[in-house]
Coordinates of C-alpha atoms and ligand atoms in Angstrom, one line a residue:
X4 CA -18.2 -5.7 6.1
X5 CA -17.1 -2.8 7.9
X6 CA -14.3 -0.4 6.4
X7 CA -10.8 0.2 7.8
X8 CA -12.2 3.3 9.3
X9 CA -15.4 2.3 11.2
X10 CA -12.4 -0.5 12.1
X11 CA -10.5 2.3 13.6
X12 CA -13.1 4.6 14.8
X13 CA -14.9 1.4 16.6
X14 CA -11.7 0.7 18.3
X15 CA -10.4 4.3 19.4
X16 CA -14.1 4.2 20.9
X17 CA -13.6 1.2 22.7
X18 CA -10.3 1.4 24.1
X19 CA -10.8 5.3 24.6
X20 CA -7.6 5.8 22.4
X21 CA -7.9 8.8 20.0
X22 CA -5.8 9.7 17.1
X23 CA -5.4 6.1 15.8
X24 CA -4.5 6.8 11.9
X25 CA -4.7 2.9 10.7
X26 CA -1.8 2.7 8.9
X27 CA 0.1 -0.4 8.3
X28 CA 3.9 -0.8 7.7
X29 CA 5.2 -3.4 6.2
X30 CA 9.0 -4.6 6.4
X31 CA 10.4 -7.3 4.2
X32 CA 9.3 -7.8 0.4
X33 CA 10.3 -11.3 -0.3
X34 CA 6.6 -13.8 -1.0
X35 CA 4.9 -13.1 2.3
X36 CA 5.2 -9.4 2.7
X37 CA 4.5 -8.8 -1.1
X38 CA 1.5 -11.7 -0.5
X39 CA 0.5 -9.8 2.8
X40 CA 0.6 -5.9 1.1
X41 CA -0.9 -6.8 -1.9
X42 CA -4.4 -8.9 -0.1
X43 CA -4.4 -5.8 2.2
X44 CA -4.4 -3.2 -1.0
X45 CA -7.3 -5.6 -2.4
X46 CA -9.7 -5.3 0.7
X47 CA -12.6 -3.5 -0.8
X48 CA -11.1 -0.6 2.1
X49 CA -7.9 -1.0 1.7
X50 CA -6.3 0.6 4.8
X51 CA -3.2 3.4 4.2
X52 CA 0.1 0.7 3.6
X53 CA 3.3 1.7 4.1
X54 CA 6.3 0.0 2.6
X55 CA 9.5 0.2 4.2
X56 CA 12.9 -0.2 2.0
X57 CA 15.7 -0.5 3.3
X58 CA 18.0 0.2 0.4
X59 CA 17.5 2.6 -2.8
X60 CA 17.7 0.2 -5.4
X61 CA 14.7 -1.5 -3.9
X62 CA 12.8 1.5 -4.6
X63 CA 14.4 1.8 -8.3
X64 CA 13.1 -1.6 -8.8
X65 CA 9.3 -0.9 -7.2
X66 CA 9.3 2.2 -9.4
X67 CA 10.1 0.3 -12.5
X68 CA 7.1 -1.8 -11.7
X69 CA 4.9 1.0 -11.9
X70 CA 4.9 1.3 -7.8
X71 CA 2.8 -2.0 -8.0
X72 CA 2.5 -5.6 -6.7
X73 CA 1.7 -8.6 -8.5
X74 CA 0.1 -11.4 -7.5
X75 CA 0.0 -14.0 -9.9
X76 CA -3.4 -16.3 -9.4
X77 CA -4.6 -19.4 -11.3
X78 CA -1.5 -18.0 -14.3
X79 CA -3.4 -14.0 -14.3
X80 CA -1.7 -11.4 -12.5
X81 CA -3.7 -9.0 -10.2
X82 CA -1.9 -5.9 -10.1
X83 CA -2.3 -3.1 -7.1
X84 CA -1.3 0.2 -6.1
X85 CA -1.5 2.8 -3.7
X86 CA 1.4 1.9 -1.4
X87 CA 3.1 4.6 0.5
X88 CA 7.1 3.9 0.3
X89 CA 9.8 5.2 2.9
X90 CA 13.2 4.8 1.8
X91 CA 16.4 4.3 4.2
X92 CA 19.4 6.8 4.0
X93 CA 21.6 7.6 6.1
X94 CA 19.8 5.9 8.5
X95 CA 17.1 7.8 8.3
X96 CA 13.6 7.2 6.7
X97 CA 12.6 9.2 3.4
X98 CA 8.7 9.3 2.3
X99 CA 8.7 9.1 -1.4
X100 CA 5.7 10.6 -2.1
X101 CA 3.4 9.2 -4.8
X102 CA 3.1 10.5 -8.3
X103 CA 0.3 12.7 -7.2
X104 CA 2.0 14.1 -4.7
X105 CA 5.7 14.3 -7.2
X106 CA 3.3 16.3 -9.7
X107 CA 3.6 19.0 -6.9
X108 CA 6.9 18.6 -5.6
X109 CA 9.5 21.1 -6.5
X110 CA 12.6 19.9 -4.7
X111 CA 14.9 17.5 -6.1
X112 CA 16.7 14.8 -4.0
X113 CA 20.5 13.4 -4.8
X114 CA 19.7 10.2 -3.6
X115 CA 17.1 8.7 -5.6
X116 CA 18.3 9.4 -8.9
X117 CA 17.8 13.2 -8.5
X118 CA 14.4 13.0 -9.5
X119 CA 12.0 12.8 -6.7
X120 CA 11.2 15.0 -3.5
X121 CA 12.5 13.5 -0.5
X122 CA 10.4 14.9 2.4
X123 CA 11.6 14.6 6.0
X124 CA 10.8 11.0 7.4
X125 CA 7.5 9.9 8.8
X126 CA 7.3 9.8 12.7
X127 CA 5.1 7.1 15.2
X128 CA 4.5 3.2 13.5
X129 CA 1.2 2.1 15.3
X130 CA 0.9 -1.1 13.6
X131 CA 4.4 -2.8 11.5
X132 CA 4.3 -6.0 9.8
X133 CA 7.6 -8.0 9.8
X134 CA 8.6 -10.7 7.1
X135 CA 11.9 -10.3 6.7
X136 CA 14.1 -13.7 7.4
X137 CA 14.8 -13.7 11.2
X138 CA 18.3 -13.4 11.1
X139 CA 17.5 -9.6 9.7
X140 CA 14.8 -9.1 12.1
X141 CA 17.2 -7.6 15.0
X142 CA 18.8 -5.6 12.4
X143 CA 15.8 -4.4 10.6
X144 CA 13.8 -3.6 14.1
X145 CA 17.1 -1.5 15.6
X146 CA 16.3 0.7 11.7
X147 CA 12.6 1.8 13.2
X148 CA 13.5 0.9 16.9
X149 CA 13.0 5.1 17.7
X150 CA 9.6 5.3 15.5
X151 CA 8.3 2.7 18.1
X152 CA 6.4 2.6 21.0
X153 CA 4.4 1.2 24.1
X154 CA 1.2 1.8 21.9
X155 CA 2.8 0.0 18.7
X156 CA 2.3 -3.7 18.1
X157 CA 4.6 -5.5 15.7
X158 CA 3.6 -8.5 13.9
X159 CA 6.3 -11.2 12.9
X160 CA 6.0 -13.3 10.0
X161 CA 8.7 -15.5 9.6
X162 CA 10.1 -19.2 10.2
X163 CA 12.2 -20.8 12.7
X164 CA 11.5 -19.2 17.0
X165 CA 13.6 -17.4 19.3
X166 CA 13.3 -14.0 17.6
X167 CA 11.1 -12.2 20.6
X168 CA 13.4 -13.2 23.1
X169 CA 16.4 -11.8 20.8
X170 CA 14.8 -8.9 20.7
X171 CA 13.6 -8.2 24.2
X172 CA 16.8 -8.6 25.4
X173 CA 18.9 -6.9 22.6
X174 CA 16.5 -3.7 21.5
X175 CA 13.6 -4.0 24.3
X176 CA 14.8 -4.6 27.6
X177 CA 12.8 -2.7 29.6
X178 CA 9.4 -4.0 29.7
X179 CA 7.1 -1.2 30.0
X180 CA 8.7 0.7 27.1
X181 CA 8.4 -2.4 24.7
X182 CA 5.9 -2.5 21.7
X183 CA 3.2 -6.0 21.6
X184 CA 4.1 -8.2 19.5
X185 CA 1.8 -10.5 17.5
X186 CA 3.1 -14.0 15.7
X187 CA 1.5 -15.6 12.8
X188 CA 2.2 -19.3 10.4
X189 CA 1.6 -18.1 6.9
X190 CA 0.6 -21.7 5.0
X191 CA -0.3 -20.2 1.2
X192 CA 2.0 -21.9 -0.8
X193 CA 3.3 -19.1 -2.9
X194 CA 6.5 -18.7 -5.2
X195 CA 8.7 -16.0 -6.5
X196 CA 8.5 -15.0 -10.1
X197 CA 10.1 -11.4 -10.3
X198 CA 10.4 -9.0 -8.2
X199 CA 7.4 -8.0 -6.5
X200 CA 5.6 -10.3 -8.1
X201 CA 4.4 -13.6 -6.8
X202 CA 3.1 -17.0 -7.6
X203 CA -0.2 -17.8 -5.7
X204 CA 0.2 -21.8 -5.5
X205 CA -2.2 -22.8 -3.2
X206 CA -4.6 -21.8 -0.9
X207 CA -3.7 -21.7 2.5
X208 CA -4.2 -19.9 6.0
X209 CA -2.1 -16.8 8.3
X210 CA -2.9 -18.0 11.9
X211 CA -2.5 -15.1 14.2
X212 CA -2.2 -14.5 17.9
X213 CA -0.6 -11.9 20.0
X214 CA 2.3 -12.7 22.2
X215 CA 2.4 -13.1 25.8
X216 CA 6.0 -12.8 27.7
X217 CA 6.4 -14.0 30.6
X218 CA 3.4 -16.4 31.2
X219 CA 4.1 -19.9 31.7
X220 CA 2.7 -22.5 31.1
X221 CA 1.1 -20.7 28.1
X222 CA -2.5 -22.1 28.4
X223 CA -2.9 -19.2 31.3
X224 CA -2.6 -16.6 28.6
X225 CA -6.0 -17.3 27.1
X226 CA -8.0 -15.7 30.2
X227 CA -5.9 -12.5 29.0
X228 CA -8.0 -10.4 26.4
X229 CA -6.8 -7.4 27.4
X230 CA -5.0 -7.1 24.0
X231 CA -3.6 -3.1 23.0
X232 CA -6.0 -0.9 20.5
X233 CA -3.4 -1.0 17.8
X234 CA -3.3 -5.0 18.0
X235 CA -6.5 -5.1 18.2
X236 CA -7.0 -3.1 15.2
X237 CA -4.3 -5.2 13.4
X238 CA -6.1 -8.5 14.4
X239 CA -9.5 -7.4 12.9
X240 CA -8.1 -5.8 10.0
X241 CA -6.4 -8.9 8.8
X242 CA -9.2 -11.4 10.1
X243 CA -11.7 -9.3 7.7
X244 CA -9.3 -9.5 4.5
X245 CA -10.5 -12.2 2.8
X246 CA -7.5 -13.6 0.4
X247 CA -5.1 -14.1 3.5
X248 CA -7.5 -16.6 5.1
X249 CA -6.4 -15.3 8.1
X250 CA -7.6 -17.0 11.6
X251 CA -6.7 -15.6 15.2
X252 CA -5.7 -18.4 17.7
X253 CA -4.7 -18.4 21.3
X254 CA -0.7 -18.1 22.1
X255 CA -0.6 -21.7 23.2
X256 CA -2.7 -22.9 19.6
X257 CA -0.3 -20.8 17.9
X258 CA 3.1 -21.7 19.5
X259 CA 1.8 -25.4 18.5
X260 CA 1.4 -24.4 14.7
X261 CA 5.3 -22.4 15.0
X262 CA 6.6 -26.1 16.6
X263 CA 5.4 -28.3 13.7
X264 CA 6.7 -25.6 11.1
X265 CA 10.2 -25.8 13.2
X266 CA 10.1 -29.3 13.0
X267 CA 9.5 -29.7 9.1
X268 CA 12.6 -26.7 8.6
X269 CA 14.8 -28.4 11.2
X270 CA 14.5 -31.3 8.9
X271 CA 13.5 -30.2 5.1
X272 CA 15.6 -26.8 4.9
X273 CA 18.6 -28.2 7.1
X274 CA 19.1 -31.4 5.2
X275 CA 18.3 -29.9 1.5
X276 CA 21.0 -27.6 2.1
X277 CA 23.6 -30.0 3.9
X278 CA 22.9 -32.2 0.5
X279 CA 22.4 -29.3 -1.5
X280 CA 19.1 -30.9 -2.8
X281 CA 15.8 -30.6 -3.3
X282 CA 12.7 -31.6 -1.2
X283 CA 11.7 -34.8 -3.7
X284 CA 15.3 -36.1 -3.7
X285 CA 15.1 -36.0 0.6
X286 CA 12.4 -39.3 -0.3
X287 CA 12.8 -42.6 -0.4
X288 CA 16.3 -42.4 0.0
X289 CA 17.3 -44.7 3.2
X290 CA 20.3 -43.0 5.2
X291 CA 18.0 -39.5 5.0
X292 CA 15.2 -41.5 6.6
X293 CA 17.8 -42.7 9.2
X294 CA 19.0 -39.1 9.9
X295 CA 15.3 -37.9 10.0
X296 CA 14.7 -40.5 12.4
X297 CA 16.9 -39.9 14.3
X298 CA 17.0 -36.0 14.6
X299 CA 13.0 -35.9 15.2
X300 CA 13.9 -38.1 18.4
X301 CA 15.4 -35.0 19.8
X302 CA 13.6 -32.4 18.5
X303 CA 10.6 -34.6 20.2
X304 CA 12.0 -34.7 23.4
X305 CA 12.2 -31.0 23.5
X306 CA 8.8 -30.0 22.0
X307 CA 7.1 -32.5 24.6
X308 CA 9.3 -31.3 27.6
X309 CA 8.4 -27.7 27.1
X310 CA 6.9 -25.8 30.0
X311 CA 4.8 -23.3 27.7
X312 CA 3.0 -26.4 26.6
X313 CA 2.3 -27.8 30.0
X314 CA -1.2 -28.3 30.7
X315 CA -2.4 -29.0 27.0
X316 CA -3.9 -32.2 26.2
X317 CA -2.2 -34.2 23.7
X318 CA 0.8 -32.3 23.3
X319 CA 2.8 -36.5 23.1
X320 CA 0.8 -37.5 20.5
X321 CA 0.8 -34.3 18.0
X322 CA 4.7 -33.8 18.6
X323 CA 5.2 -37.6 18.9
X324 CA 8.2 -38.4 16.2
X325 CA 6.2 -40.4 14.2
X326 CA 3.8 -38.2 13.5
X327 CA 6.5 -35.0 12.8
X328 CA 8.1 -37.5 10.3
X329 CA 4.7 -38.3 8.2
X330 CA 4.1 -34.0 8.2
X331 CA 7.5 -33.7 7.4
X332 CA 7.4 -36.9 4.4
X333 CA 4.0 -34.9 3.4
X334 CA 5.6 -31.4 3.0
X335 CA 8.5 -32.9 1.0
X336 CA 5.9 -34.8 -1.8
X337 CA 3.3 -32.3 -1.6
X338 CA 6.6 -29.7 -2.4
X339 CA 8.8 -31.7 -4.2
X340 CA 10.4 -29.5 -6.1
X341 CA 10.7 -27.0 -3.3
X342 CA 14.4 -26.2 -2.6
X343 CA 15.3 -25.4 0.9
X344 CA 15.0 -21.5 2.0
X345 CA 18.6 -22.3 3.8
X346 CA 20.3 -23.8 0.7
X347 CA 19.1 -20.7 -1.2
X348 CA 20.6 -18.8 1.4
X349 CA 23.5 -20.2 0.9
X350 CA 23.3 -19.8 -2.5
X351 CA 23.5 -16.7 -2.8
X352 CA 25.8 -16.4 -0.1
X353 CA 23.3 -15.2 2.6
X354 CA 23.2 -15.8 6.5
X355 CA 21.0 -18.8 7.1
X356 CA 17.8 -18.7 10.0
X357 CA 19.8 -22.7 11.2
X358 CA 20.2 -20.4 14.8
X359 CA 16.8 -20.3 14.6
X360 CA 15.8 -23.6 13.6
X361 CA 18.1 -26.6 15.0
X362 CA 19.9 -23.8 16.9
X363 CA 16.6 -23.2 19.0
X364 CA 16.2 -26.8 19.5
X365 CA 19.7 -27.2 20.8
X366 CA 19.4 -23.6 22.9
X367 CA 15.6 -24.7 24.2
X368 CA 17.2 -28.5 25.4
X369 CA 19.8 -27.1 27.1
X370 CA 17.7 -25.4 29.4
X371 CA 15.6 -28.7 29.9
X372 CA 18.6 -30.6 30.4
X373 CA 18.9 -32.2 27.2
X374 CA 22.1 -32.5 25.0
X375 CA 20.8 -32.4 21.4
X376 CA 23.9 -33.8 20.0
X377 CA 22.3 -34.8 16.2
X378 CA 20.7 -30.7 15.9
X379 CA 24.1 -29.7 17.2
X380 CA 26.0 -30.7 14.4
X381 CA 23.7 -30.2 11.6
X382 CA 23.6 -26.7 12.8
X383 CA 27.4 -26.7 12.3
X384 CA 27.5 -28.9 9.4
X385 CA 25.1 -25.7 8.0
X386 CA 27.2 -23.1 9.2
X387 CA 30.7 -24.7 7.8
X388 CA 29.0 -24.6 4.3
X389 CA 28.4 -21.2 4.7
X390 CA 32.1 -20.5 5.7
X391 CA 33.2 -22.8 3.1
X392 CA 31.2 -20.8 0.2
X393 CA 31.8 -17.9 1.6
X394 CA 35.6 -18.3 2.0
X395 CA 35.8 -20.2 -1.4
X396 CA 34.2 -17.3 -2.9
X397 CA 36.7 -14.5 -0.9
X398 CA 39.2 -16.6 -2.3
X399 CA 38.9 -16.7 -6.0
X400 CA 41.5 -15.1 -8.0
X401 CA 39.5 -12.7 -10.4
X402 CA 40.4 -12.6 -14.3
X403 CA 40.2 -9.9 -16.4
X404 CA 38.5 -11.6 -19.4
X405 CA 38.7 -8.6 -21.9
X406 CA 42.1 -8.3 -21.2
X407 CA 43.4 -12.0 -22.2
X408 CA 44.5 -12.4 -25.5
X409 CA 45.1 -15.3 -27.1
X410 CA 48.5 -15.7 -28.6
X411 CA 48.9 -18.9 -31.9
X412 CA 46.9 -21.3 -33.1
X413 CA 47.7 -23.3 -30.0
X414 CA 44.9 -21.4 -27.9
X415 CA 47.5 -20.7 -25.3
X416 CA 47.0 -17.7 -23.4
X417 CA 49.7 -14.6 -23.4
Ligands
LIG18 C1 10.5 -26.5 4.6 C2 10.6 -26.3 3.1 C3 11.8 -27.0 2.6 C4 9.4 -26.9 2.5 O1 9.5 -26.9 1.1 C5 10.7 -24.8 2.8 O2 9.5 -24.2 2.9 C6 11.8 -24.1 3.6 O3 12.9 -24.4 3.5 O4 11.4 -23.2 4.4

């Protein structure tokens, strides 16, 4: 198997692009992105990783884990190191250089607990991995939006659609100046147990493609190869790492894989957190089957009326509403005691990706025509939970516990 760097010499050959470096940022540390940098830093070449944090503490808590990622597989962990970091202050990126590098460091910084060198930030991102939840993507891309070019290519990693478009038209609106995007469906079931550290449940896949804007129906995308060096590079490097059983598909094979996911989050994650439940009590349970029923109607109708998916052969059948309810029914028994990512959210008092999810249904059918009444108002029914928490929280009336003091044998409080 070749290297990283036969990987990037092989390609700056090709594409007559010199000065490729190979390094891979990496955004978001929840399961995925600590999944996706740890099976990168155990390629037998592991390429030069980046991790990108976007708050101090995140660093204080990587440091107290020895700088390392966990992986936790058949109940062993599988530790690994070697991962740059570049902290955000200020709104501006700090490299925290590596103990090696500390050893030689004389400077002290204020900001990161006055013990380590803070060197001036790292300039051009050729290749940036992105698993953060997608509400935080427009927010998280705006933080590197100036260490991005034309020549960078940004991968996404995350649920629910509609980010791209977000993006191109809030951060990217120019065309030529915009980096290529890739997408990918990450299907290992994995769990969190700490931070950085994660459960390996099962084995699953990371199907890749790059995007195409701006081509419709999508099936004319596939006589496109013409793909960028650094998504090139990406695409290989990720295809050749073996735990990430990872798969490169056409956009149109892709977008397919993203519409089923939607489907089983428009149904699992919005009904587990309207009922504040979890996946195994979503079964056998009549009215829910009703509601499922009856929501997969419309987010059928959508899916089938698409005109990215024109021209595909039996677009009816896999996105028929019987067959999205028996995935869905599957997902919910094979997870069971999965609790929706949107009632965690909520939870802990989060934003929720529902825009992204029902929302895109609803968005998507008005363009085709279609009132999607039932996705309508779970979307709000999700977002007056969150006001609800959120308010019910704003409004509690704190107590000063070690202050109270109890006054008789009555237990009254003074
Ligand atoms: C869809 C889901 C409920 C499956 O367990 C979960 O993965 C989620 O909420 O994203």
């Amino acid at each position: 198997m070749s290297t990283w760097v036969q990987d990037v010499e092989d390609i700056s050959r090709e594409t007559k692009t010199p000065g490729l470096t190979g390094r891979v940022h990496i955004i978001g540390l929840g399961n995925a992105g600590t999944f996706i940098a740890h099976s990168l830093a155990s390629r037998q070449s592991p390429p030069p990783i980046t991790l990108l944090m976007h708050q101090a503490s995140f660093y204080h808590a990587f440091r107290r884990k020895k700088r390392s990622l966990a992986v936790n597989y058949n109940g062993l962990d599988d530790n690994r190191t070697g991962f740059d970091v570049e902290v955000l202050h200020d709104k501006v990126w700090h490299r925290i250089p590596s103990k090696e590098e500390q050893l030689e460091a004389d400077e002290n910084s204020d900001i990161l607990e006055g013990e380590e060198a803070v060197p001036e930030e790292e300039g051009h991102i050729e290749c940036l991995i992105v698993c953060c939840k997608s509400y935080m993507t427009e927010k998280v891309i705006r933080g590197v939006r100036h260490r991005l070019s034309p020549d960078s290519t940004i991968l996404f990693i995350q649920n629910g659609l509609g980010i791209i478009e977000k993006l191109n038209k809030e951060i990217f609106p120019d065309e030529k100046s915009r980096p290529h995007y890739m997408q990918g469906v990450l299907s290992h079931g994995l769990k969190k147990q700490d931070s950085y550290r994660v459960g390996h449940v099962n084995v699953g896949s990371l199907v890749l493609s790059p995007v195409v804007t701006g081509q419709t129906p999508l099936i004319e995308a596939e006589k496109d190869t013409h793909w960028a060096p650094t998504t090139k590079y990406l695409l290989r490097l990720l295809t050749l790492t073996p735990s990430l059983v990872a798969t490169a598909d056409t956009p149109a094979g892709l977008l397919q894989y993203q519409l089923e996911r939607l489907a089983v989050g428009c149904v699992l994650s919005s009904l587990g957190a309207i009922h504040d439940c979890k996946n195994r009590e979503l079964l056998y349970n009549f009215p829910v089957s009703r509601t499922m029923r009856l929501l997969l109607l419309e987010i059928s109708s959508v899916i089938c009326a698409l005109p990215e998916l024109r021209g595909i052969p039996g677009i009816e059948d896999r996105f028929s509403p019987e067959r999205l309810r028996r995935l869905i029914l599957n997902v919910a028994s094979n997870r069971p005691e999965d609790t929706s990512s949107i009632r965690n959210d909520l939870h802990y008092q989060r934003n929720t990706e529902i825009d992204f999810l029902n929302g895109w249904i609803v968005k998507r059918g008005e363009e085709l025509g279609m009132k999607c009444v039932l996705n309508y108002m779970v979307q709000q029914l999700v977002l007056s939970r969150m006001y609800i928490i959120n308010h019910r929280e704003a409004s509690a009336v704190p107590i000063d516990l070690d202050n109270v003091i109890l006054s008789g044998d009555k237990g009254k409080y003074a």
